[in-house]
Amino acid sequence: MSTLARRLPLGVSHPTAADRVRQTLVIAGTVVALAGAVVGSGLVGGTPIPKVAGGALGPDATLVSPAGPAFSIWSVIYLGLVAYAIWQALPSQAARPRQRAIGYWMLASLLLNAAWILSVQAGLLAVSVGVIAALLVVLIVTFVRLRRDPAGTTADAVLLDGTAGLYLGWVMVATVANVAAALVAADVGRLGISPHVWGMAVIVVVAIIGCALAVWDGGRFAPSLASAWGLAWIGVARLTGALQSPTVAVTAIAAAALILLVTVAVRVTRGSDGARRS
């Protein structure tokens, strides 16, 4: 038996040319996403996201727009994506089933991320809604695939599940804010319903989805923390910004707290059930 064969973990096959291609493309996709982020920050040739399309994505554009500091979560997400890209490129990761299962989905998320930034830079809010909706679907598929094959190492849990979870949780909130911004910019009517009621209703839907996700995935903290983070900053924006709404603020903060409480409860219950079964 060769030395390489002895070093392969049980159940892992030899790397193939397709594995090397996937690893290389993920690295390239990460570079594209980072370039998009630099443009979107306004540092190189672009306009800061809150100022694009006449401020349609700014913190006071709609009642479900998060306050500016909420977007600092992107620094953590990008750091996780870079660490994931480097890690997945290691020879030891090339043929792992988990990497094969989600590699191209993560690549798609990176490219869609860059495409979203380019679309809003061009002022194409309607297009950006389609792009971020596609990004959300891709991240859901990624998360489902990861759940089917539980993490076996700390690196798996942090660099795959953690990064994908934060990414998904934030994009859930960002999708709602993006859709609301596009509708307001297009002057779509509210069917005679108060915008404050609309804002509360949308936040309740996000809370329900966030809680359902926490129950389904066994109480993973990453998606819950990211979605609660976004909701909490919506609450802050509605209390302190130019577009204030105490009712929406309270709803958003309560929704953030509820998602975290449900997540903790699920983890505690799962731990207790495991103890009773052991």
Short mmCIF file of N, CA and C in Angstrom, two decimals, residues 133-216:
data_model
loop_
_atom_site.label_atom_id
_atom_site.label_comp_id
_atom_site.label_asym_id
_atom_site.label_seq_id
_atom_site.Cartn_x
_atom_site.Cartn_y
_atom_site.Cartn_z
N ALA A 133 -32.25 36.81 -4.32
CA ALA A 133 -33.14 35.66 -4.13
C ALA A 133 -32.43 34.37 -4.56
N ALA A 134 -31.70 34.44 -5.67
CA ALA A 134 -30.92 33.28 -6.12
C ALA A 134 -29.84 32.94 -5.10
N LEU A 135 -29.20 33.96 -4.54
CA LEU A 135 -28.18 33.75 -3.52
C LEU A 135 -28.78 33.06 -2.30
N LEU A 136 -29.96 33.49 -1.89
CA LEU A 136 -30.62 32.87 -0.74
C LEU A 136 -30.91 31.40 -1.00
N VAL A 137 -31.40 31.08 -2.20
CA VAL A 137 -31.69 29.68 -2.55
C VAL A 137 -30.41 28.85 -2.52
N VAL A 138 -29.34 29.39 -3.08
CA VAL A 138 -28.06 28.67 -3.12
C VAL A 138 -27.56 28.39 -1.70
N LEU A 139 -27.69 29.37 -0.82
CA LEU A 139 -27.23 29.17 0.56
C LEU A 139 -28.11 28.17 1.31
N ILE A 140 -29.39 28.16 1.02
CA ILE A 140 -30.28 27.16 1.64
C ILE A 140 -29.87 25.76 1.20
N VAL A 141 -29.63 25.59 -0.09
CA VAL A 141 -29.20 24.28 -0.60
C VAL A 141 -27.88 23.87 0.06
N THR A 142 -26.95 24.82 0.16
CA THR A 142 -25.66 24.54 0.80
C THR A 142 -25.86 24.08 2.23
N PHE A 143 -26.71 24.79 2.96
CA PHE A 143 -26.95 24.46 4.36
C PHE A 143 -27.60 23.09 4.50
N VAL A 144 -28.53 22.78 3.62
CA VAL A 144 -29.19 21.48 3.66
C VAL A 144 -28.18 20.36 3.40
N ARG A 145 -27.30 20.57 2.44
CA ARG A 145 -26.29 19.56 2.13
C ARG A 145 -25.32 19.35 3.28
N LEU A 146 -24.97 20.43 3.96
CA LEU A 146 -24.09 20.30 5.12
C LEU A 146 -24.78 19.55 6.26
N ARG A 147 -26.06 19.79 6.42
CA ARG A 147 -26.79 19.13 7.49
C ARG A 147 -26.88 17.63 7.25
N ARG A 148 -26.96 17.22 5.99
CA ARG A 148 -27.05 15.79 5.67
C ARG A 148 -25.78 15.04 6.04
N ASP A 149 -24.66 15.77 6.09
CA ASP A 149 -23.36 15.15 6.39
C ASP A 149 -22.72 15.96 7.52
N PRO A 150 -23.06 15.65 8.77
CA PRO A 150 -22.61 16.45 9.91
C PRO A 150 -21.10 16.64 9.96
N ALA A 151 -20.71 17.78 10.53
CA ALA A 151 -19.29 18.11 10.65
C ALA A 151 -18.55 17.06 11.47
N GLY A 152 -17.36 16.70 10.99
CA GLY A 152 -16.58 15.69 11.70
C GLY A 152 -15.42 16.28 12.47
N THR A 153 -15.06 17.54 12.17
CA THR A 153 -13.93 18.19 12.83
C THR A 153 -14.30 19.61 13.20
N THR A 154 -13.44 20.22 14.03
CA THR A 154 -13.66 21.62 14.40
C THR A 154 -13.56 22.52 13.18
N ALA A 155 -12.62 22.22 12.28
CA ALA A 155 -12.49 23.01 11.05
C ALA A 155 -13.76 22.94 10.24
N ASP A 156 -14.36 21.76 10.13
CA ASP A 156 -15.64 21.61 9.43
C ASP A 156 -16.69 22.51 10.06
N ALA A 157 -16.80 22.43 11.38
CA ALA A 157 -17.85 23.15 12.09
C ALA A 157 -17.70 24.66 11.95
N VAL A 158 -16.46 25.14 11.96
CA VAL A 158 -16.23 26.59 11.91
C VAL A 158 -16.21 27.11 10.48
N LEU A 159 -15.39 26.48 9.63
CA LEU A 159 -15.15 27.03 8.30
C LEU A 159 -16.25 26.70 7.29
N LEU A 160 -16.93 25.58 7.48
CA LEU A 160 -18.03 25.24 6.59
C LEU A 160 -19.37 25.63 7.21
N ASP A 161 -19.75 24.95 8.28
CA ASP A 161 -21.06 25.19 8.89
C ASP A 161 -21.17 26.62 9.44
N GLY A 162 -20.11 27.09 10.10
CA GLY A 162 -20.17 28.42 10.69
C GLY A 162 -20.26 29.52 9.65
N THR A 163 -19.39 29.45 8.65
CA THR A 163 -19.40 30.48 7.61
C THR A 163 -20.69 30.45 6.81
N ALA A 164 -21.11 29.24 6.38
CA ALA A 164 -22.35 29.12 5.60
C ALA A 164 -23.56 29.55 6.43
N GLY A 165 -23.53 29.26 7.74
CA GLY A 165 -24.64 29.65 8.61
C GLY A 165 -24.75 31.15 8.78
N LEU A 166 -23.63 31.82 9.02
CA LEU A 166 -23.65 33.28 9.13
C LEU A 166 -24.12 33.91 7.83
N TYR A 167 -23.60 33.40 6.74
CA TYR A 167 -23.94 33.88 5.40
C TYR A 167 -25.45 33.76 5.17
N LEU A 168 -26.00 32.59 5.47
CA LEU A 168 -27.43 32.35 5.28
C LEU A 168 -28.28 33.24 6.18
N GLY A 169 -27.94 33.30 7.46
CA GLY A 169 -28.73 34.09 8.40
C GLY A 169 -28.78 35.56 8.02
N TRP A 170 -27.64 36.10 7.59
CA TRP A 170 -27.62 37.51 7.20
C TRP A 170 -28.39 37.73 5.91
N VAL A 171 -28.20 36.87 4.92
CA VAL A 171 -28.86 37.05 3.63
C VAL A 171 -30.38 36.95 3.77
N MET A 172 -30.87 36.19 4.75
CA MET A 172 -32.31 36.15 5.00
C MET A 172 -32.84 37.54 5.28
N VAL A 173 -32.15 38.27 6.16
CA VAL A 173 -32.57 39.62 6.52
C VAL A 173 -32.31 40.59 5.36
N ALA A 174 -31.15 40.44 4.71
CA ALA A 174 -30.80 41.33 3.61
C ALA A 174 -31.77 41.20 2.44
N THR A 175 -32.29 40.00 2.22
CA THR A 175 -33.25 39.80 1.13
C THR A 175 -34.52 40.60 1.39
N VAL A 176 -34.99 40.57 2.61
CA VAL A 176 -36.20 41.33 2.97
C VAL A 176 -35.96 42.83 2.77
N ALA A 177 -34.81 43.31 3.23
CA ALA A 177 -34.50 44.73 3.08
C ALA A 177 -34.38 45.11 1.60
N ASN A 178 -33.78 44.23 0.81
CA ASN A 178 -33.59 44.49 -0.62
C ASN A 178 -34.93 44.55 -1.35
N VAL A 179 -35.81 43.59 -1.06
CA VAL A 179 -37.13 43.56 -1.70
C VAL A 179 -37.92 44.81 -1.33
N ALA A 180 -37.89 45.18 -0.05
CA ALA A 180 -38.62 46.37 0.39
C ALA A 180 -38.09 47.62 -0.31
N ALA A 181 -36.77 47.72 -0.44
CA ALA A 181 -36.17 48.88 -1.10
C ALA A 181 -36.60 48.96 -2.57
N ALA A 182 -36.62 47.81 -3.24
CA ALA A 182 -37.01 47.78 -4.65
C ALA A 182 -38.47 48.16 -4.83
N LEU A 183 -39.33 47.71 -3.92
CA LEU A 183 -40.75 48.04 -4.01
C LEU A 183 -40.99 49.52 -3.77
N VAL A 184 -40.30 50.08 -2.79
CA VAL A 184 -40.45 51.51 -2.51
C VAL A 184 -39.94 52.33 -3.68
N ALA A 185 -38.79 51.94 -4.23
CA ALA A 185 -38.22 52.67 -5.37
C ALA A 185 -39.14 52.61 -6.58
N ALA A 186 -39.86 51.48 -6.73
CA ALA A 186 -40.78 51.32 -7.86
C ALA A 186 -42.14 51.92 -7.58
N ASP A 187 -42.31 52.49 -6.37
CA ASP A 187 -43.57 53.12 -5.97
C ASP A 187 -44.74 52.14 -6.05
N VAL A 188 -44.48 50.92 -5.57
CA VAL A 188 -45.54 49.91 -5.54
C VAL A 188 -46.48 50.21 -4.37
N GLY A 189 -47.75 50.16 -4.61
CA GLY A 189 -48.74 50.47 -3.58
C GLY A 189 -48.76 49.46 -2.45
N ARG A 190 -49.30 49.87 -1.30
CA ARG A 190 -49.33 49.02 -0.11
C ARG A 190 -50.72 48.42 0.14
N LEU A 191 -51.59 48.45 -0.84
CA LEU A 191 -52.94 47.88 -0.72
C LEU A 191 -53.72 48.52 0.42
N GLY A 192 -53.43 49.78 0.69
CA GLY A 192 -54.17 50.49 1.74
C GLY A 192 -53.77 50.12 3.15
N ILE A 193 -52.71 49.36 3.30
CA ILE A 193 -52.24 48.93 4.62
C ILE A 193 -51.12 49.85 5.08
N SER A 194 -51.10 50.19 6.35
CA SER A 194 -50.07 51.06 6.90
C SER A 194 -48.69 50.46 6.69
N PRO A 195 -47.70 51.29 6.33
CA PRO A 195 -46.33 50.77 6.17
C PRO A 195 -45.79 50.17 7.47
N HIS A 196 -46.25 50.68 8.60
CA HIS A 196 -45.80 50.14 9.88
C HIS A 196 -46.32 48.71 10.07
N VAL A 197 -47.56 48.48 9.63
CA VAL A 197 -48.12 47.12 9.71
C VAL A 197 -47.35 46.19 8.77
N TRP A 198 -47.05 46.68 7.56
CA TRP A 198 -46.26 45.89 6.61
C TRP A 198 -44.90 45.53 7.21
N GLY A 199 -44.27 46.53 7.81
CA GLY A 199 -42.96 46.30 8.41
C GLY A 199 -43.01 45.25 9.50
N MET A 200 -44.00 45.34 10.37
CA MET A 200 -44.15 44.37 11.45
C MET A 200 -44.43 42.98 10.89
N ALA A 201 -45.29 42.91 9.87
CA ALA A 201 -45.64 41.61 9.28
C ALA A 201 -44.43 40.93 8.67
N VAL A 202 -43.62 41.71 7.95
CA VAL A 202 -42.42 41.13 7.32
C VAL A 202 -41.45 40.62 8.38
N ILE A 203 -41.29 41.36 9.43
CA ILE A 203 -40.38 40.95 10.50
C ILE A 203 -40.88 39.68 11.19
N VAL A 204 -42.18 39.59 11.38
CA VAL A 204 -42.76 38.37 11.98
C VAL A 204 -42.47 37.16 11.09
N VAL A 205 -42.59 37.34 9.78
CA VAL A 205 -42.30 36.23 8.85
C VAL A 205 -40.83 35.80 8.98
N VAL A 206 -39.92 36.77 9.05
CA VAL A 206 -38.51 36.45 9.21
C VAL A 206 -38.27 35.71 10.52
N ALA A 207 -38.95 36.15 11.58
CA ALA A 207 -38.81 35.49 12.88
C ALA A 207 -39.29 34.05 12.83
N ILE A 208 -40.42 33.82 12.15
CA ILE A 208 -40.95 32.46 12.04
C ILE A 208 -39.97 31.57 11.28
N ILE A 209 -39.44 32.09 10.19
CA ILE A 209 -38.48 31.32 9.40
C ILE A 209 -37.22 31.05 10.21
N GLY A 210 -36.73 32.07 10.92
CA GLY A 210 -35.54 31.90 11.74
C GLY A 210 -35.73 30.86 12.83
N CYS A 211 -36.89 30.88 13.49
CA CYS A 211 -37.17 29.90 14.53
C CYS A 211 -37.32 28.50 13.96
N ALA A 212 -38.00 28.41 12.81
CA ALA A 212 -38.17 27.11 12.15
C ALA A 212 -36.82 26.53 11.75
N LEU A 213 -35.93 27.39 11.26
CA LEU A 213 -34.59 26.93 10.87
C LEU A 213 -33.83 26.44 12.10
N ALA A 214 -33.95 27.14 13.21
CA ALA A 214 -33.26 26.73 14.43
C ALA A 214 -33.74 25.36 14.90
N VAL A 215 -35.05 25.13 14.81
CA VAL A 215 -35.60 23.83 15.22
C VAL A 215 -35.13 22.73 14.26
N TRP A 216 -35.18 23.02 12.97
CA TRP A 216 -34.84 22.03 11.95
C TRP A 216 -33.36 21.64 12.00
#
